[in-house]
Amino acid sequence: MLESSLNLVIKGDKKMGKAIVWFRNLLRIHDNPLLNWVHSSEEIDEIIPIYIIDVEWFNQDSNAIGHNRKKFLFESLLDLNQNFKKKYGTNILILYGKSSEVISSIIESLDSELKYLICDYCSEPRKRNSINEIKDNLSHSGIGVKIFPAVNTILDIEIIIQSPNYVNPKSAKDIDKIFRENFEESPNGYFVGESLSPPDDLRFDLDAMGNMIKKYPIKKYHVTDDMLKNRLTKLKLDFNMVDSYFIGGEKEGLERLKRKISKRPDFVNSFKKPNTISTNKKDNPLEPTTTGLSPYLSNGCLSPRLVWNECLRIHFNSRHENPPESLHGQLMFREMFYLLSRSVKNWDNDVGNSNCKTIRWGDYDNEKIKAWESGKTGFPYIDAMMRQLESTGWMHHLGRHAVSCFLTRGQLWQNWKYGRDIFEKKLVDSDWALNNGNWLWLAGVAPFSMPYYRIYNPCPDSKSSLNVETIETNFIRQWIPELAMFPSKYIYEPHLAPIAVQKSSECIIGTDYPYPMVDRKLSRKENLILFKQSNERILASKKNNF
């Protein structure tokens, strides 16, 4: 690229240049090391901040990404622009297309000195391949590429997995050891470093930003706020999104952090995740009994370091629960899956994956998968969870346990990857590392899995470890209106209700609501035998190869 002295600023003896600041999975201005670095850098005078929407997310004809995920992203981008406008007086450039092509077009359109492309680290293979392609394209350009680690994690994932003493963590004890080796410990939790405040000011190359969106090819990539708002309106109309609960964006994430954590010290100190109610709040079937922060963490709207430190502040001089069941423990498990997703080959597959047993699952059964996905299995707890997922893009972790178990080793004997793909499409907190890790865990195939013979009863009662509310049962009534008039006594197993009760409830099982698609006890028994046989076959194979 030709150097133009007119577009350079001299600071001391150094020539100041420009930087493209690319937010990849970073939709916030708080604890944003990219912004803090360019603010303090003696090499950078002005920046061009951008976000690139993948084509499949912006293609209205594609259903590869669920409507709730799209809604959350579009809301988050509008919020990010609003925050930038309020804090710094300008928007970021929102573009869509293949990242390498968009970046190349931006660089070609600039007539000023570009020194850096900077971005946040992403562990997903597709995104790692994308940034590697871009680095290769820029290798002879004189433009540096800076990738900031630990932006959406607490640990520097690449540094940890490349350390000589690293061993794949398989338990809470293992991930605690990794934290202990990297952070100072206190009785209240590890000191993981302060979260950064947004810089007070930034300088933007407004001329370049304004000019490039007026000309091709950038003009065709450019996405305006009005375009995002129109897409949001269409999504809400097309999918009748009246029950969509989670609003995307940093503002909502910070408000939820304050509402759910900062103002509830007793909740934070006594939090034990296995004790939370899976059917949401008794008086509000839409409100989680957990923090509900996962969508904001997974989409980069909220810093995990900020959440950790807020819990640490509350723990100070207080009696509190400890990992693995505490909120700190949940964040540590999150880090564990990020590490494994990078250190375990084929993390997202059941072949060539050292953390996945090669179970001989049943052939893909479209009827079973569709009944499960659409919430028409005839098991109200399973169906309510899956309908909630479709409507809101979210589900309590115990609900995820139950529906995953039901699909795989519990009742339907289907490969975990089929359920993984549906969750990947629909969950607003979908995350490649975590989604695969959770499915490996719950299918019973991973070293860190619960024992395969621990099968959740899909018809839970008040004593179930799924922690369901059984008196009012408003959660079931919310998501399965067919059962709205059913007595709570029968609502988790309506097929057992006498026909007189079914008639008085205006819901005949087998007609108005499905009869159970399988015999839960018989299928459990058969699947346990199949799993045991697979385990024995794996063990025999290892002995033969020894």
Coordinates of C-alpha atoms in Angstrom, one line a residue:
M1 CA 0.0 0.0 0.0
L2 CA 1.4 3.5 -0.9
E3 CA 2.2 5.7 2.0
S4 CA 0.5 9.1 1.9
S5 CA 2.1 11.6 4.2
L6 CA -1.1 13.7 4.1
N7 CA -2.9 11.0 5.9
L8 CA -0.4 10.4 8.7
V9 CA 0.0 12.1 12.0
I10 CA 3.4 12.5 13.7
K11 CA 3.5 11.7 17.4
G12 CA 7.0 12.1 18.7
D13 CA 9.2 10.3 16.2
K14 CA 6.5 7.8 15.2
K15 CA 4.2 7.9 12.3
M16 CA 0.6 7.4 13.3
G17 CA -1.7 5.3 11.2
K18 CA -5.1 3.8 11.0
A19 CA -6.6 0.6 12.3
I20 CA -9.6 -1.4 11.4
V21 CA -11.3 -2.6 14.6
W22 CA -13.3 -5.7 13.8
F23 CA -15.8 -6.8 16.4
R24 CA -16.2 -10.5 15.7
N25 CA -18.0 -11.9 18.8
L26 CA -17.8 -8.7 20.8
L27 CA -20.9 -6.5 21.0
R28 CA -20.0 -4.2 23.9
I29 CA -17.9 -1.2 24.8
H30 CA -17.3 -2.2 28.4
D31 CA -14.3 -4.5 29.1
N32 CA -13.3 -4.1 25.4
P33 CA -9.5 -4.4 25.2
L34 CA -9.6 -3.6 21.5
L35 CA -10.9 -0.1 22.2
N36 CA -8.6 0.4 25.2
W37 CA -5.6 -0.6 23.1
V38 CA -6.3 1.8 20.2
H39 CA -7.0 4.6 22.7
S40 CA -3.6 4.3 24.4
S41 CA -1.6 3.2 21.3
E42 CA 1.1 5.5 20.1
E43 CA 0.9 3.8 16.7
I44 CA -2.8 4.5 16.0
D45 CA -4.4 7.8 15.3
E46 CA -7.8 6.9 13.9
I47 CA -9.9 3.8 13.7
I48 CA -12.6 2.3 11.5
P49 CA -14.8 0.1 13.7
I50 CA -16.7 -2.7 11.8
Y51 CA -18.9 -5.7 12.4
I52 CA -19.5 -8.3 9.6
I53 CA -22.7 -10.3 9.6
D54 CA -22.3 -13.8 8.1
V55 CA -24.3 -14.3 4.9
E56 CA -26.5 -17.0 6.4
W57 CA -27.6 -14.7 9.2
F58 CA -28.7 -12.0 6.8
N59 CA -30.2 -14.1 4.1
Q60 CA -34.0 -14.0 4.5
D61 CA -34.4 -17.2 2.5
S62 CA -32.1 -19.2 4.7
N63 CA -33.4 -21.0 7.8
A64 CA -30.0 -22.3 8.9
I65 CA -30.1 -19.8 11.8
G66 CA -33.2 -19.6 14.1
H67 CA -35.3 -16.5 14.2
N68 CA -34.6 -15.9 17.9
R69 CA -30.9 -16.0 17.3
K70 CA -31.2 -13.5 14.4
K71 CA -33.4 -11.2 16.5
F72 CA -30.9 -11.2 19.4
L73 CA -28.0 -10.4 17.1
F74 CA -29.9 -7.6 15.2
E75 CA -31.0 -6.1 18.5
S76 CA -27.5 -6.3 19.9
L77 CA -26.0 -4.5 16.8
L78 CA -28.5 -1.7 17.1
D79 CA -27.7 -1.4 20.8
L80 CA -24.0 -1.4 20.0
N81 CA -24.5 1.4 17.5
Q82 CA -26.6 3.4 20.0
N83 CA -23.9 3.0 22.6
F84 CA -21.2 4.1 20.2
K85 CA -23.2 7.1 19.1
K86 CA -23.9 8.1 22.7
K87 CA -20.3 7.6 23.9
Y88 CA -18.3 8.6 20.8
G89 CA -20.6 10.5 18.5
T90 CA -20.6 8.0 15.6
N91 CA -21.8 4.5 14.6
I92 CA -19.7 1.5 13.7
L93 CA -19.9 0.2 10.1
I94 CA -22.1 -2.9 10.0
L95 CA -21.5 -5.0 6.9
Y96 CA -22.5 -8.5 5.7
G97 CA -20.8 -11.1 3.5
K98 CA -17.8 -13.4 3.6
S99 CA -15.4 -11.8 6.1
S100 CA -12.2 -12.2 3.9
E101 CA -13.9 -10.6 0.9
V102 CA -15.3 -7.7 3.0
I103 CA -12.0 -7.0 4.7
S104 CA -10.2 -7.0 1.4
S105 CA -12.7 -4.6 -0.1
I106 CA -12.3 -2.2 2.8
I107 CA -8.5 -2.3 2.6
E108 CA -8.6 -1.7 -1.1
S109 CA -10.9 1.3 -0.7
L110 CA -8.6 3.1 1.8
D111 CA -6.2 5.7 0.6
S112 CA -4.8 6.3 4.0
E113 CA -2.1 4.4 5.9
L114 CA -3.5 1.3 7.5
K115 CA -1.3 -0.2 10.1
Y116 CA -3.4 -2.8 11.8
L117 CA -6.4 -5.0 11.6
I118 CA -7.3 -5.8 15.1
C119 CA -10.0 -8.2 16.3
D120 CA -11.1 -10.4 19.2
Y121 CA -10.1 -14.1 19.5
C122 CA -12.7 -16.7 18.5
S123 CA -12.1 -20.4 19.2
E124 CA -14.6 -21.8 16.7
P125 CA -12.8 -23.6 13.8
R126 CA -14.7 -21.8 11.1
K127 CA -13.8 -18.4 12.6
R128 CA -10.2 -19.5 13.2
N129 CA -9.9 -20.5 9.5
S130 CA -11.4 -17.2 8.5
I131 CA -8.9 -15.1 10.4
N132 CA -6.0 -17.3 9.2
E133 CA -7.1 -16.8 5.6
I134 CA -7.1 -13.0 6.2
K135 CA -3.7 -13.1 7.8
D136 CA -2.3 -15.0 4.8
N137 CA -3.9 -12.4 2.4
L138 CA -2.2 -9.6 4.4
S139 CA 1.1 -11.3 5.0
H140 CA 3.0 -9.2 2.4
S141 CA 0.9 -6.0 2.8
G142 CA 2.7 -4.5 5.8
I143 CA -0.6 -4.5 7.7
G144 CA -0.3 -6.1 11.1
V145 CA -3.0 -8.4 12.5
K146 CA -3.6 -8.2 16.2
I147 CA -5.9 -10.8 17.8
F148 CA -6.8 -10.0 21.4
P149 CA -7.2 -13.1 23.6
A150 CA -9.5 -13.6 26.6
V151 CA -12.1 -11.2 25.4
N152 CA -15.1 -13.5 25.9
T153 CA -13.3 -16.0 28.2
I154 CA -11.4 -15.5 31.5
L155 CA -8.4 -17.7 30.5
D156 CA -6.2 -17.1 27.5
I157 CA -7.2 -20.3 25.7
E158 CA -4.3 -20.6 23.3
I159 CA -1.7 -19.9 25.9
I160 CA -3.2 -22.5 28.3
I161 CA -3.5 -25.4 25.8
Q162 CA 0.1 -24.8 24.5
S163 CA 1.6 -24.8 28.0
P164 CA 3.9 -27.9 28.6
N165 CA 2.0 -29.1 31.6
Y166 CA -1.5 -28.8 30.1
V167 CA -3.7 -31.9 30.4
N168 CA -7.3 -32.0 29.1
P169 CA -9.5 -31.1 32.1
K170 CA -12.2 -33.7 32.9
S171 CA -13.7 -32.4 36.2
A172 CA -14.3 -29.5 38.4
K173 CA -11.0 -30.4 40.2
D174 CA -9.1 -30.2 37.0
I175 CA -10.3 -26.8 35.9
D176 CA -9.8 -25.5 39.4
K177 CA -6.1 -26.6 39.1
I178 CA -5.8 -24.6 35.9
F179 CA -7.3 -21.5 37.6
R180 CA -5.0 -21.9 40.6
E181 CA -1.9 -22.0 38.3
N182 CA -3.0 -18.9 36.5
F183 CA -4.6 -16.6 39.1
E184 CA -4.1 -15.5 42.6
E185 CA -6.5 -17.3 45.0
S186 CA -8.6 -15.8 47.8
P187 CA -11.2 -17.3 50.2
N188 CA -13.9 -15.5 48.0
G189 CA -12.6 -16.7 44.6
Y190 CA -9.8 -16.2 42.2
F191 CA -8.6 -12.7 41.2
V192 CA -8.9 -12.8 37.5
G193 CA -8.1 -9.2 36.7
E194 CA -10.1 -6.1 36.5
S195 CA -12.7 -5.5 33.8
L196 CA -11.9 -2.5 31.7
S197 CA -14.0 0.7 31.5
P198 CA -14.7 2.1 28.1
P199 CA -12.1 4.7 27.0
D200 CA -13.4 8.3 27.3
D201 CA -12.7 9.1 23.7
L202 CA -11.8 7.6 20.4
R203 CA -10.8 9.1 17.0
F204 CA -12.5 7.8 13.9
D205 CA -11.6 8.1 10.2
L206 CA -15.0 9.5 9.5
D207 CA -14.1 10.6 5.9
A208 CA -13.0 7.1 5.0
M209 CA -16.1 5.5 6.7
G210 CA -18.4 7.9 4.9
N211 CA -16.8 7.6 1.5
M212 CA -16.5 3.8 1.4
I213 CA -20.2 3.1 2.0
K214 CA -21.1 5.3 -1.0
K215 CA -19.0 3.3 -3.4
Y216 CA -19.0 -0.3 -4.6
P217 CA -18.2 -2.9 -3.5
I218 CA -18.6 -1.7 0.2
K219 CA -21.9 -0.1 -0.7
K220 CA -23.5 -3.5 -1.4
Y221 CA -22.2 -4.9 1.9
H222 CA -23.4 -2.0 4.0
V223 CA -26.2 -2.6 6.5
T224 CA -27.9 0.4 8.0
D225 CA -29.9 0.7 11.2
D226 CA -33.1 1.0 9.2
M227 CA -32.3 -2.2 7.4
L228 CA -31.8 -4.0 10.8
K229 CA -35.0 -2.5 12.2
N230 CA -36.9 -3.7 9.1
R231 CA -35.5 -7.2 9.4
L232 CA -36.5 -7.2 13.1
T233 CA -40.0 -6.2 12.3
K234 CA -40.3 -8.9 9.6
L235 CA -39.0 -11.5 12.0
K236 CA -41.5 -10.6 14.6
L237 CA -44.4 -10.7 12.2
D238 CA -43.3 -13.9 10.4
F239 CA -42.8 -15.8 13.6
N240 CA -45.4 -14.1 15.8
M241 CA -42.7 -13.4 18.4
V242 CA -44.9 -12.4 21.3
D243 CA -43.2 -14.7 23.8
S244 CA -39.6 -13.8 22.8
Y245 CA -38.1 -13.0 26.2
F246 CA -34.5 -12.1 25.8
I247 CA -33.7 -8.7 24.4
G248 CA -30.3 -8.5 22.7
G249 CA -27.6 -6.0 23.6
E250 CA -25.1 -4.7 26.1
K251 CA -27.6 -2.4 27.7
E252 CA -30.0 -5.2 28.5
G253 CA -27.1 -7.5 29.6
L254 CA -25.8 -4.9 32.1
E255 CA -29.3 -4.2 33.4
R256 CA -29.9 -7.9 33.9
L257 CA -26.5 -8.2 35.6
K258 CA -27.6 -5.5 38.0
R259 CA -31.1 -7.0 38.5
K260 CA -30.1 -10.6 38.9
I261 CA -26.7 -10.4 40.6
S262 CA -25.7 -7.0 41.9
K263 CA -28.9 -6.3 43.8
R264 CA -29.3 -9.9 45.0
P265 CA -26.4 -10.7 47.2
D266 CA -28.3 -13.4 49.1
F267 CA -29.1 -15.1 45.8
V268 CA -25.5 -15.0 44.7
N269 CA -24.0 -16.2 47.9
S270 CA -26.5 -19.1 48.3
F271 CA -26.6 -20.1 44.6
K272 CA -26.3 -23.8 43.9
K273 CA -27.2 -24.5 40.3
P274 CA -28.6 -28.0 40.8
N275 CA -31.2 -26.5 43.2
T276 CA -32.7 -24.0 40.7
I277 CA -36.2 -24.7 39.4
S278 CA -36.3 -25.8 35.8
T279 CA -39.9 -24.7 35.1
N280 CA -39.0 -21.1 35.7
K281 CA -40.6 -18.8 38.3
K282 CA -43.9 -19.9 39.6
D283 CA -45.7 -16.6 38.9
N284 CA -44.0 -16.1 35.6
P285 CA -43.3 -19.0 33.3
L286 CA -41.0 -16.9 31.1
E287 CA -38.7 -15.7 33.9
P288 CA -35.7 -18.1 34.6
T289 CA -34.8 -19.0 38.2
T290 CA -31.1 -18.7 37.2
T291 CA -29.4 -15.4 36.1
G292 CA -30.4 -15.7 32.5
L293 CA -27.1 -14.1 31.5
S294 CA -25.9 -16.9 29.2
P295 CA -27.2 -15.2 25.9
Y296 CA -25.3 -12.0 26.8
L297 CA -22.1 -13.9 27.6
S298 CA -22.2 -16.1 24.5
N299 CA -22.9 -13.2 22.1
G300 CA -20.2 -10.9 23.6
C301 CA -22.7 -8.4 25.1
L302 CA -21.5 -9.0 28.6
S303 CA -17.9 -9.6 29.9
P304 CA -17.4 -12.9 31.8
R305 CA -14.7 -11.1 33.8
L306 CA -17.2 -8.5 34.8
V307 CA -19.7 -11.1 36.0
W308 CA -17.0 -13.0 37.9
N309 CA -15.8 -9.8 39.6
E310 CA -19.3 -8.8 40.6
C311 CA -19.8 -12.2 42.3
L312 CA -16.4 -11.9 43.9
R313 CA -17.4 -8.5 45.3
I314 CA -20.6 -9.9 46.8
H315 CA -18.7 -12.9 48.3
F316 CA -16.3 -10.6 50.1
N317 CA -16.7 -11.0 53.9
S318 CA -19.8 -13.2 53.4
R319 CA -20.7 -16.8 53.7
H320 CA -21.1 -18.2 50.2
E321 CA -21.2 -21.4 48.2
N322 CA -18.1 -22.5 46.3
P323 CA -17.4 -24.1 43.0
P324 CA -18.5 -26.2 41.3
E325 CA -22.1 -25.4 42.1
S326 CA -21.7 -21.7 42.7
L327 CA -21.9 -19.0 40.0
H328 CA -18.1 -19.0 39.9
G329 CA -18.2 -22.7 39.3
Q330 CA -20.5 -22.3 36.4
L331 CA -18.1 -19.8 34.8
M332 CA -15.2 -22.2 35.4
F333 CA -17.1 -25.1 33.6
R334 CA -17.6 -22.6 30.7
E335 CA -13.8 -22.1 30.5
M336 CA -13.3 -25.9 30.7
F337 CA -15.3 -26.5 27.6
Y338 CA -13.5 -23.7 25.7
L339 CA -10.2 -25.3 26.5
L340 CA -11.4 -28.8 25.4
S341 CA -12.9 -27.4 22.2
R342 CA -9.4 -26.3 21.2
S343 CA -7.3 -29.2 22.6
V344 CA -9.6 -32.1 21.6
K345 CA -9.6 -32.9 17.9
N346 CA -13.0 -33.3 16.2
W347 CA -14.7 -31.8 19.3
D348 CA -17.9 -31.5 17.3
N349 CA -17.9 -35.1 16.0
D350 CA -18.5 -38.6 17.3
V351 CA -15.6 -40.0 15.1
G352 CA -12.0 -39.3 15.8
N353 CA -12.9 -37.5 19.0
S354 CA -11.0 -38.7 22.1
N355 CA -13.7 -37.3 24.3
C356 CA -16.5 -39.3 22.7
K357 CA -17.3 -43.0 22.9
T358 CA -18.3 -44.5 19.6
I359 CA -21.8 -45.6 20.5
R360 CA -23.8 -47.4 17.8
W361 CA -26.8 -45.1 17.8
G362 CA -30.0 -45.9 15.9
D363 CA -30.4 -44.8 12.3
Y364 CA -31.7 -41.2 11.8
D365 CA -35.4 -41.4 12.4
N366 CA -37.1 -38.3 11.0
E367 CA -40.4 -39.1 12.8
K368 CA -38.7 -39.2 16.1
I369 CA -36.6 -36.1 15.5
K370 CA -39.5 -34.1 14.3
A371 CA -41.7 -35.1 17.2
W372 CA -38.9 -34.2 19.6
E373 CA -38.1 -30.9 18.0
S374 CA -41.7 -29.7 17.6
G375 CA -42.7 -30.7 21.2
K376 CA -45.1 -33.4 20.2
T377 CA -43.7 -36.5 21.9
G378 CA -46.6 -37.0 24.3
F379 CA -44.4 -36.2 27.3
P380 CA -45.5 -32.7 28.5
Y381 CA -42.3 -31.8 30.3
I382 CA -40.2 -32.6 27.3
D383 CA -42.7 -30.9 24.9
A384 CA -43.0 -27.8 27.0
M385 CA -39.2 -27.4 27.1
M386 CA -38.9 -27.8 23.3
R387 CA -41.8 -25.4 22.6
Q388 CA -40.2 -22.9 24.9
L389 CA -37.0 -23.3 22.9
E390 CA -38.8 -22.7 19.7
S391 CA -40.6 -19.6 21.0
T392 CA -37.9 -17.9 23.1
G393 CA -34.6 -19.5 22.1
W394 CA -33.8 -20.5 25.7
M395 CA -34.2 -23.4 28.1
H396 CA -33.2 -24.0 31.7
H397 CA -30.1 -26.2 32.1
L398 CA -32.1 -29.0 33.7
G399 CA -34.6 -28.9 30.8
R400 CA -31.6 -29.3 28.5
H401 CA -30.5 -32.3 30.5
A402 CA -33.9 -33.9 30.2
V403 CA -34.5 -33.3 26.5
S404 CA -30.9 -34.4 25.6
C405 CA -31.2 -37.5 27.6
F406 CA -34.6 -38.3 26.2
L407 CA -33.4 -38.0 22.6
T408 CA -30.2 -40.1 23.1
R409 CA -29.6 -42.7 25.8
G410 CA -33.0 -42.3 27.5
Q411 CA -35.8 -43.0 25.1
L412 CA -35.2 -42.3 21.4
W413 CA -31.7 -43.7 20.9
Q414 CA -30.7 -41.0 18.4
N415 CA -27.2 -39.6 17.8
W416 CA -26.5 -36.6 20.0
K417 CA -25.3 -34.6 16.9
Y418 CA -28.9 -34.4 15.7
G419 CA -30.0 -32.6 18.8
R420 CA -26.8 -30.6 18.9
D421 CA -27.6 -29.2 15.5
I422 CA -31.2 -28.2 16.5
F423 CA -29.9 -26.5 19.6
E424 CA -27.2 -24.7 17.5
K425 CA -29.9 -23.3 15.3
K426 CA -32.3 -22.2 17.9
L427 CA -30.6 -21.3 21.2
V428 CA -29.9 -17.6 21.7
D429 CA -27.0 -18.6 23.9
S430 CA -25.7 -21.0 21.3
D431 CA -21.9 -21.4 21.5
W432 CA -19.9 -23.9 19.5
A433 CA -17.6 -24.9 22.3
L434 CA -20.3 -25.1 25.0
N435 CA -23.1 -26.6 22.9
N436 CA -20.9 -29.6 21.8
G437 CA -19.5 -30.0 25.3
N438 CA -23.0 -30.1 26.8
W439 CA -24.2 -32.7 24.3
L440 CA -21.2 -34.9 24.7
W441 CA -21.7 -34.7 28.5
L442 CA -25.5 -35.4 28.5
A443 CA -25.3 -38.2 25.9
G444 CA -23.1 -40.0 28.3
V445 CA -20.3 -40.4 25.9
A446 CA -17.6 -38.1 27.3
P447 CA -15.0 -38.7 30.1
F448 CA -16.7 -36.0 32.1
S449 CA -20.2 -37.4 31.5
M450 CA -22.5 -38.6 34.3
P451 CA -22.9 -42.4 34.4
Y452 CA -24.8 -43.5 31.4
Y453 CA -27.4 -45.4 33.5
R454 CA -28.5 -42.2 35.2
I455 CA -31.6 -41.6 33.1
Y456 CA -33.9 -38.7 33.7
N457 CA -37.6 -39.6 34.1
P458 CA -39.4 -37.5 31.4
C459 CA -42.5 -37.5 33.6
P460 CA -41.0 -35.8 36.7
D461 CA -42.8 -35.4 40.1
S462 CA -42.1 -33.2 43.1
K463 CA -39.1 -35.3 44.1
S464 CA -37.4 -35.3 40.7
S465 CA -33.9 -33.9 40.3
L466 CA -35.3 -31.9 37.4
N467 CA -36.8 -29.6 40.1
V468 CA -40.2 -29.0 38.6
E469 CA -43.1 -27.0 40.1
T470 CA -46.0 -29.4 40.6
I471 CA -48.7 -27.4 42.4
E472 CA -49.8 -24.7 39.9
T473 CA -47.9 -26.2 36.9
N474 CA -48.1 -22.9 35.1
F475 CA -45.1 -23.7 33.0
I476 CA -46.8 -26.7 31.3
R477 CA -50.0 -24.7 30.8
Q478 CA -48.0 -21.8 29.3
W479 CA -46.3 -23.9 26.6
I480 CA -48.9 -26.6 26.1
P481 CA -52.3 -24.9 26.0
E482 CA -53.9 -28.2 25.1
L483 CA -53.4 -29.1 28.7
A484 CA -54.3 -25.7 30.2
M485 CA -57.4 -27.1 32.0
F486 CA -55.8 -30.4 33.1
P487 CA -55.5 -31.1 36.8
S488 CA -51.9 -30.7 38.1
K489 CA -52.2 -34.3 39.4
Y490 CA -52.1 -35.6 35.9
I491 CA -50.4 -32.9 33.9
Y492 CA -47.0 -34.5 33.6
E493 CA -48.6 -37.9 32.6
P494 CA -51.9 -36.9 31.1
H495 CA -52.4 -40.3 29.4
L496 CA -52.9 -41.8 32.8
A497 CA -55.9 -39.5 33.5
P498 CA -59.3 -41.2 33.4
I499 CA -61.3 -40.4 30.3
A500 CA -63.8 -38.4 32.4
V501 CA -61.0 -36.1 33.5
Q502 CA -59.7 -35.8 29.9
K503 CA -63.2 -34.8 28.7
S504 CA -63.8 -32.3 31.5
S505 CA -60.3 -30.8 30.7
E506 CA -61.3 -30.6 27.0
C507 CA -58.2 -32.6 25.9
I508 CA -58.5 -36.1 24.8
I509 CA -55.1 -37.8 24.8
G510 CA -54.3 -39.3 21.4
T511 CA -56.6 -36.7 19.7
D512 CA -56.0 -33.2 21.2
Y513 CA -52.5 -34.0 22.5
P514 CA -50.3 -36.9 21.5
Y515 CA -50.2 -40.2 23.3
P516 CA -46.6 -40.9 24.5
M517 CA -44.6 -41.9 21.5
V518 CA -42.7 -44.6 23.4
D519 CA -43.1 -46.6 26.5
R520 CA -40.6 -44.7 28.7
K521 CA -39.8 -47.6 31.0
L522 CA -39.3 -50.2 28.2
S523 CA -37.3 -47.8 26.0
R524 CA -35.1 -47.0 29.0
K525 CA -34.4 -50.7 29.7
E526 CA -33.6 -51.4 26.0
N527 CA -31.3 -48.4 25.6
L528 CA -29.4 -49.2 28.8
I529 CA -28.7 -52.7 27.3
L530 CA -27.5 -51.1 24.0
F531 CA -25.3 -48.6 25.8
K532 CA -23.8 -51.4 27.9
Q533 CA -23.1 -53.5 24.8
S534 CA -21.4 -50.5 23.1
N535 CA -19.2 -50.0 26.2
E536 CA -18.2 -53.6 26.2
R537 CA -17.4 -53.5 22.5
I538 CA -15.2 -50.4 23.1
L539 CA -13.4 -52.1 26.0
A540 CA -12.8 -55.3 24.0
S541 CA -11.4 -53.2 21.1
K542 CA -9.0 -51.4 23.3
K543 CA -7.7 -54.7 24.8
N544 CA -7.2 -56.2 21.3
N545 CA -5.3 -53.1 20.2
F546 CA -3.1 -53.0 23.3

